[in-house]
Tab-separated table of C-alpha atoms in Angstrom:
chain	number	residue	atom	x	y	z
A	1	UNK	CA	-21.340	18.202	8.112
A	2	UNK	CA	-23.006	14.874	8.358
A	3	UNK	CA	-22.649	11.331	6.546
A	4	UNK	CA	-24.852	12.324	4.450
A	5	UNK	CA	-23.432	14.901	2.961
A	6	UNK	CA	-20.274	13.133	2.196
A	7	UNK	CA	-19.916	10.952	-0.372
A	8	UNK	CA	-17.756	8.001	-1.067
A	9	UNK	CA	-14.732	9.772	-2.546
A	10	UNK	CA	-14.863	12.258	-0.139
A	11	UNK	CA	-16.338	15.103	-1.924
A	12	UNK	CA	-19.380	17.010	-0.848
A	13	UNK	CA	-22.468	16.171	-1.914
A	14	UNK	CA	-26.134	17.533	-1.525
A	15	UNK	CA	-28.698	15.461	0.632
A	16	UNK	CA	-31.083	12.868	-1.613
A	17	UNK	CA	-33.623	10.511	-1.123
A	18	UNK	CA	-31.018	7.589	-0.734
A	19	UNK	CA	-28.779	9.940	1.481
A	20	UNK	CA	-30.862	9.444	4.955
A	21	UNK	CA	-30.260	5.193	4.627
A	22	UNK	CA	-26.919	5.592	4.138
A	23	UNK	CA	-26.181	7.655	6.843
A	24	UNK	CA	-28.419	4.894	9.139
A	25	UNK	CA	-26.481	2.432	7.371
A	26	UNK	CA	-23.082	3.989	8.408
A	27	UNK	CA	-24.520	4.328	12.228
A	28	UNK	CA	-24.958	1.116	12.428
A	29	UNK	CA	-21.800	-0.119	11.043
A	30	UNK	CA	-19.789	2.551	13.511
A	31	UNK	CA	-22.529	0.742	16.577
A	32	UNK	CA	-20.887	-2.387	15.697
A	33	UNK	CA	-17.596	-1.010	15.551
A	34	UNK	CA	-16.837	0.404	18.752
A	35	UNK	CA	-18.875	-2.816	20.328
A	36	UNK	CA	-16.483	-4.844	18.674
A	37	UNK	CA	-13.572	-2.607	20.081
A	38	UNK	CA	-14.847	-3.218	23.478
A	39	UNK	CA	-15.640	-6.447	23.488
A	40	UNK	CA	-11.967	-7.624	22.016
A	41	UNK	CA	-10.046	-4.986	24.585
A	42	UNK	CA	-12.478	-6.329	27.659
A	43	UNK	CA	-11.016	-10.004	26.747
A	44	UNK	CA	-7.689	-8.798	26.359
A	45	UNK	CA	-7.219	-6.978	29.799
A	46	UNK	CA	-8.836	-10.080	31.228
A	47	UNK	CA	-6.314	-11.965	29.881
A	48	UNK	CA	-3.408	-9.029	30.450
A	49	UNK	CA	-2.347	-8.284	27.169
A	50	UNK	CA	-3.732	-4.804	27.081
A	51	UNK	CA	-2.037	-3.080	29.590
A	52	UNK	CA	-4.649	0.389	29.152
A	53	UNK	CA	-8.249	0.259	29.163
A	54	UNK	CA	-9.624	1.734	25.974
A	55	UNK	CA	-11.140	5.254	26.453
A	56	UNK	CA	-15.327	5.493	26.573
A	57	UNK	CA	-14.522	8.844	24.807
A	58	UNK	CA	-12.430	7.716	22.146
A	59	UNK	CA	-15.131	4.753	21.213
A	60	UNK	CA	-17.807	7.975	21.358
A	61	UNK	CA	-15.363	9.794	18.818
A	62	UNK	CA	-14.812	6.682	16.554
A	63	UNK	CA	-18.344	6.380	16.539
A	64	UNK	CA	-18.749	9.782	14.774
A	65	UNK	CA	-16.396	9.250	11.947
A	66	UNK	CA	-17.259	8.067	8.755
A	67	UNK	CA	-14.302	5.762	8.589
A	68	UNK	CA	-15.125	4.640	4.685
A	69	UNK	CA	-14.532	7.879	3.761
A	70	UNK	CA	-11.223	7.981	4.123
A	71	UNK	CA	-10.105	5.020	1.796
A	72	UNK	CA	-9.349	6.133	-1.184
A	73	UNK	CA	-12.638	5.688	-3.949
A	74	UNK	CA	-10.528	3.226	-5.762
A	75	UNK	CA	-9.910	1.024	-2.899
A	76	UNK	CA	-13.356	1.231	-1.134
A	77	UNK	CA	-14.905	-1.569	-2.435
A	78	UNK	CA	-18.289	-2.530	0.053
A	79	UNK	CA	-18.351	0.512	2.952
A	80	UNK	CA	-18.716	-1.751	5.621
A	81	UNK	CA	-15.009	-2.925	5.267
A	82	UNK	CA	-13.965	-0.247	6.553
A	83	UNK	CA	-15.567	-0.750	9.849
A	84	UNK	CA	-14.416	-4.761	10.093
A	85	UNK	CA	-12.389	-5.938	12.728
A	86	UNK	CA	-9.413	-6.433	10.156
A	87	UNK	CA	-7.201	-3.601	8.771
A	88	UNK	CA	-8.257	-2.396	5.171
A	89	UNK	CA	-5.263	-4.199	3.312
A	90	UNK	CA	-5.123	-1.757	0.591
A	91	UNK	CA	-5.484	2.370	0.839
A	92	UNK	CA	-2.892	3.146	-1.931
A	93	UNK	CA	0.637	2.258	-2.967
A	94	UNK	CA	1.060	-0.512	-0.431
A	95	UNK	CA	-0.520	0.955	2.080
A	96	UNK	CA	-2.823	-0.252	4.572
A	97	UNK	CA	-5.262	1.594	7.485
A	98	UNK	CA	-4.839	0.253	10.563
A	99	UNK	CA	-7.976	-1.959	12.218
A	100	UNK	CA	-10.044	-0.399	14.700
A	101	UNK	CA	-9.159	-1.711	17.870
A	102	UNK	CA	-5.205	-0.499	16.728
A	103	UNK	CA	-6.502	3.207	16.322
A	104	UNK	CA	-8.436	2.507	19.908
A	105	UNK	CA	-5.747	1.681	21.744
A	106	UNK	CA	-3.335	4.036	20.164
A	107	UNK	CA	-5.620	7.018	20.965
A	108	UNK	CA	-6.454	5.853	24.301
A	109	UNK	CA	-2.955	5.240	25.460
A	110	UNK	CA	-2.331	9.355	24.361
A	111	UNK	CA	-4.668	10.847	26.685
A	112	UNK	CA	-5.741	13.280	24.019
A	113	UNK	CA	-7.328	16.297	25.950
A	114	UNK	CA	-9.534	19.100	24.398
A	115	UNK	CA	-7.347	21.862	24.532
A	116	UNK	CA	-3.984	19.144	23.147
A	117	UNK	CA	-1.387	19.877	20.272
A	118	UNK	CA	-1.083	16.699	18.907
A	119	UNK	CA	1.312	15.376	15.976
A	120	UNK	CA	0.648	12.104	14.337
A	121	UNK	CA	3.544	10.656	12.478
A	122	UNK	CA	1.895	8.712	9.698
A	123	UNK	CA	-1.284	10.068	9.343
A	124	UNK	CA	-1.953	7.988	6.062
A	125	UNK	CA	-5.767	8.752	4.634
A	126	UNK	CA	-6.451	10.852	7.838
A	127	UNK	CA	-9.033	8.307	9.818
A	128	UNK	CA	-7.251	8.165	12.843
A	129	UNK	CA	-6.242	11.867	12.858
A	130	UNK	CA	-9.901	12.599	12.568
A	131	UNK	CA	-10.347	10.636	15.463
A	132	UNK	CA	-7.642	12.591	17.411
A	133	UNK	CA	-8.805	15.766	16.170
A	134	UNK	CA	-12.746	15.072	17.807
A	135	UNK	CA	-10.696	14.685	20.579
A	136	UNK	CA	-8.498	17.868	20.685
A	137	UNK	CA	-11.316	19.810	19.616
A	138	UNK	CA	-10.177	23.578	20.989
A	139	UNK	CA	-6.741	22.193	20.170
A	140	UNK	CA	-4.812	21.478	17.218
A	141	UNK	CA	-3.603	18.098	15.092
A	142	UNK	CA	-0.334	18.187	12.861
A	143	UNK	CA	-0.715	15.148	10.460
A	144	UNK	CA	2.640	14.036	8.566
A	145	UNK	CA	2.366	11.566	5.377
A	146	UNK	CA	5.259	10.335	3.370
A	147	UNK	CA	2.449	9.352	0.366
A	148	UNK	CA	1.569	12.420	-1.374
A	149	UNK	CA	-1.488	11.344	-3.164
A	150	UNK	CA	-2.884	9.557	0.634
A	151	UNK	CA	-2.077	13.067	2.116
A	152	UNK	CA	-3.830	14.825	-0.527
A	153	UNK	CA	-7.125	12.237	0.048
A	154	UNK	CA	-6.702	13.085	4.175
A	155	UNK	CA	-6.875	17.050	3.239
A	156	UNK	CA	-10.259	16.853	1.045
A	157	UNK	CA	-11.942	14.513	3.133
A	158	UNK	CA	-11.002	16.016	6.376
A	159	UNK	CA	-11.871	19.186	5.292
A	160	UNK	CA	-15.265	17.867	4.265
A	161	UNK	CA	-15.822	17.009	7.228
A	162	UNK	CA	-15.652	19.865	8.962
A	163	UNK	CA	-11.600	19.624	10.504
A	164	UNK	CA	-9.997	21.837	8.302
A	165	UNK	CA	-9.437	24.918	11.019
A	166	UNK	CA	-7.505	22.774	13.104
A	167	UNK	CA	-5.843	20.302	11.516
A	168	UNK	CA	-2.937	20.201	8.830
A	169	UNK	CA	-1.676	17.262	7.240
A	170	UNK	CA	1.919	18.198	5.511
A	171	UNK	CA	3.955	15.095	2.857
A	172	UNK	CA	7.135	14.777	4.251
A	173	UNK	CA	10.065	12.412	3.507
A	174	UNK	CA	10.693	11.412	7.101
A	175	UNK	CA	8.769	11.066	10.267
A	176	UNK	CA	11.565	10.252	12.246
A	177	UNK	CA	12.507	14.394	12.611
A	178	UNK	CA	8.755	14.931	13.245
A	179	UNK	CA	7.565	18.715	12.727
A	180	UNK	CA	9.476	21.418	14.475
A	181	UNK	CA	7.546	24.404	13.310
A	182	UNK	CA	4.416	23.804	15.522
A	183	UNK	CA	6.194	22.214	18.786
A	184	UNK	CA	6.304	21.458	21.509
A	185	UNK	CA	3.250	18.892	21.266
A	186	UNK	CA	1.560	17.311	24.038
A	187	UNK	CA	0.837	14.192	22.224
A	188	UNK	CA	2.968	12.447	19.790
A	189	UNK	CA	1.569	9.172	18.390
A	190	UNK	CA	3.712	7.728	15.926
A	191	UNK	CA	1.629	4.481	13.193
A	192	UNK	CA	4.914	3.045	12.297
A	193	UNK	CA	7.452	0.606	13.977
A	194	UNK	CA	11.171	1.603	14.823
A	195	UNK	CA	13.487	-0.364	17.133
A	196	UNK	CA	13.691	3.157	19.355
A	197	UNK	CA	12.096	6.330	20.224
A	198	UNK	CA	13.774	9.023	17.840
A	199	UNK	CA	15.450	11.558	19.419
A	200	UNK	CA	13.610	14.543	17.407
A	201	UNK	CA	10.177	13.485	18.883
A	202	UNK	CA	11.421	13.520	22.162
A	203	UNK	CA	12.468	17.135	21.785
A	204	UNK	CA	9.571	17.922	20.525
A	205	UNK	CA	7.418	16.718	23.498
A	206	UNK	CA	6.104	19.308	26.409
A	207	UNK	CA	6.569	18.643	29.526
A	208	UNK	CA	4.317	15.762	30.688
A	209	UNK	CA	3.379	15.010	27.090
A	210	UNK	CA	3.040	11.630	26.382
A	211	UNK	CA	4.149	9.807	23.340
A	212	UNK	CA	2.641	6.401	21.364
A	213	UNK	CA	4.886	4.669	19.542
A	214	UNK	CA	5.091	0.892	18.216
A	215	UNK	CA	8.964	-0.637	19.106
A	216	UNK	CA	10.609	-3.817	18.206
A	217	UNK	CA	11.415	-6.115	15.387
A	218	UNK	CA	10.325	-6.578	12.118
A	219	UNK	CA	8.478	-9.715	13.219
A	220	UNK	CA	6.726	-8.650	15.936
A	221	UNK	CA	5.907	-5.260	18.193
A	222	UNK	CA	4.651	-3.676	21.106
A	223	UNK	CA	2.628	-0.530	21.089
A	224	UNK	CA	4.757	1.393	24.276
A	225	UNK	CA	3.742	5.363	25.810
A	226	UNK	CA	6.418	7.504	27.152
A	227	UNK	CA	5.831	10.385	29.225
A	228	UNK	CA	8.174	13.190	29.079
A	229	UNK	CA	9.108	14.303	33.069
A	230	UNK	CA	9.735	17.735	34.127
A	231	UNK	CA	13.304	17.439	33.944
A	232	UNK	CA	13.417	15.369	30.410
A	233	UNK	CA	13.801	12.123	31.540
A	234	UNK	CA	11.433	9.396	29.544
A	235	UNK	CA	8.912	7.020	31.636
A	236	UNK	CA	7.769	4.432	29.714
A	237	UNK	CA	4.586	1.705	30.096
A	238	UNK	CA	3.809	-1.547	27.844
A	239	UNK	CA	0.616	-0.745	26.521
A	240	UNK	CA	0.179	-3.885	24.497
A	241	UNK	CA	2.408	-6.896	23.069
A	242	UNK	CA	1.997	-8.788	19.657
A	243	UNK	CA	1.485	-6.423	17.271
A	244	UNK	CA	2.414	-5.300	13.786
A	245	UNK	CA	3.240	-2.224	11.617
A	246	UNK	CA	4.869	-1.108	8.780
A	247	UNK	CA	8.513	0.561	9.413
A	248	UNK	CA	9.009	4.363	9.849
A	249	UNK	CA	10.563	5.318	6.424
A	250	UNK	CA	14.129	6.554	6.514
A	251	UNK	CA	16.076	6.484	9.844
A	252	UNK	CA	14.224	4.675	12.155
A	253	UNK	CA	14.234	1.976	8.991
A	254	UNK	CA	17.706	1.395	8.910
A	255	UNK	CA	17.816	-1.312	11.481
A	256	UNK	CA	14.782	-3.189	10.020
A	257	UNK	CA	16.811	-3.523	6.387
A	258	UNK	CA	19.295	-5.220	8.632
A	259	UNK	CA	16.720	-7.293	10.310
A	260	UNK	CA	15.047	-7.915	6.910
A	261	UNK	CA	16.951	-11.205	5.441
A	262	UNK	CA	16.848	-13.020	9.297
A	263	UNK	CA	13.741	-11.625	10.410
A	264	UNK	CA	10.805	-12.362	8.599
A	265	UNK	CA	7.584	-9.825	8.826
A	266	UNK	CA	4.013	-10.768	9.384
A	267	UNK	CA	0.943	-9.161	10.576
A	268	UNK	CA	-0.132	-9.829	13.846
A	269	UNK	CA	-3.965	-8.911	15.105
A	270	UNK	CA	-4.979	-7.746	11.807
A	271	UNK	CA	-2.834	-5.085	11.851
C-alpha cells in the first residue's frame, strides 16, 4: 500500500485528487531525510564519533516509510516534522520518537538481514520497527511497548501498511525480560538506556546475533553492539558516544532513580 493510501491517522483511505501531491510531497521530505542522515554520519566518521558507517540499505528502507504516519493524529502537527533532523518531542504520554539519524545508526549497527528474527525493545509508534521489518522482509519483527495506546497506534498503522504478516507489537510492563516465546532472535535492538546489558536479552540472542543497546548515565550515553560468540561470551564495539534516551522502565531503571538527584538528564543530538 502506498502513501497515498494512508492517511494521517493511520487509517486507510481511498486515492483522491489531492492524494498523488501528497505522496510527492512525502518523497521529497523522505529525499531530504536520508540526505540529511548521510551527510551528518559522513561528518561524524570524519571526525570519529561514529564508529559504523550507516547502511545504503537502511537509508533505501527509511526512504520508503511514511514516517508521519506513525505519530499519533493528535501530535502530528505539519508532516514534515516528522522527517526533521530533531526527534518529534511529543508522540503520547511523554513520549518522544527518536530523530532520524538515531534510528540510522541503530539499524545499521544490527546488521538486519532478510531472512532475521528481530526483537525491538521499545518499539513506541512502530517507525523504526517498520524500518527493521523492510529489512527482515522473509523474516520476522517482535515489537514490545510499555504504552498501550502507542502500541495500539504501531498495530493499525503498521498493518496499513502492509507489515502485519510479519510483525507483532505486544504492551508489556518490562523490556528488560524481553520476549521469550519467539526466541532466540538474531537481532535485539533495545531504544532505551540502562547502565548494563540485561541478562534476559542475552539469553535470548542466537548465536552470532548481535545486539543494540544505549549504556550509561542518565546524563549522557553511548549507543554500544554486542555480538553473542559461539560459546556465549559477549563482544562488544562503541558504535557512537554522546547520546541520549529515555530509561528502560522497571529493572534496568533502578540505577538511574539512584543517579536521578546527582545526575541531571538532558538530550544530547536531538535525541
Amino acid at each position: 500500500m502506498g502513501f497515498a493510501n494512508i492517511a494521517i491517522d493511520g487509517t486507510p483511505q481511498p486515492a483522491g485528487r489531492g492524494s498523488r501531491e501528497l505522496d510527492e510531497h512525502v518523497r521529497s521530505l523522505t529525499t531530504a531525510m536520508t540526505a540529511a542522515i548521510k551527510y551528518q554520519s559522513e561528518g561524524q566518521r570524519a571526525q570519529g564519533d561514529l564508529h559504523e558507517a550507516i547502511a545504503p540499505a537502511v537509508l533505501k528502507a527509511m526512504a520508503k516509510i511514511p514516517r508521519h504516519l506513525f505519530i499519533p493524529h493528535q501530535y502530528g502537527g505539519d508532516v514534515g516534522t516528522a522527517y526533521s533532523a530533531l526527534r518529534v518531542g511529543q508522540i503520547g504520554e511523554a513520549e518522544t520518537m527518536s530523530a532520524p539519524f538515531t534510528h540510522a545508526v541503530m539499524v545499521s549497527a544490527a546488521r538486519v538481514e532478510p531472512t532475521s528474527r528481530v526483537l525491538e525493545i521499545g518499539a513506541g509508534s512502530g517507525s523504526q520497527t517498520a524500518v527493521l521489518a523492510t529489512l527482515a522482509s522473509q523474516g520476522r519483527v517482535t515489537g514490545l511497548e510499555i504504552n498501550a495506546s502507542l502500541a495500539e497506534h504501531a498495530r493499525r498503522t503498521l498493518d496499513a501498511l502492509g507489515f502485519v504478516q510479519y510483525v507483532e507489537i505486544h504492551t508489556v510492563g518490562d523490556g528488560y525480560d524481553g520476549f521469550a516465546q519467539d526466541a532466540p532472535y538474531d537481532v535485539i535492538i533495545v531504544s532505551a538506556a540502562t547502565d548494563h546489558g540485561p541478562q534476559p536479552l542475552v539469553d535470548q540472542l542466537a548465536a552470532g546475533g548481535r545486539l543494540v543497546i544505549p549504556l550509561g548515565l542518565p546524563k549522557m550515553q553511548a549507543i554500544w553492539v554486542f555480538t553473542k560468540r559461539a560459546d556465549g561470551a559477549l563482544a562488544g564495539q562503541l558504535v557512537i558516544d554522546n547520546m541520549g534516551f529515555v530509561p528502560l522502565v522497571g529493572r534496568g531503571q533502578a540505577v538511574w532513580e539512584q543517579l536521578k538527584a546527582q545526575v541531571s538528564f538532558r538530550n544530547i543530538n536531538g535525541i
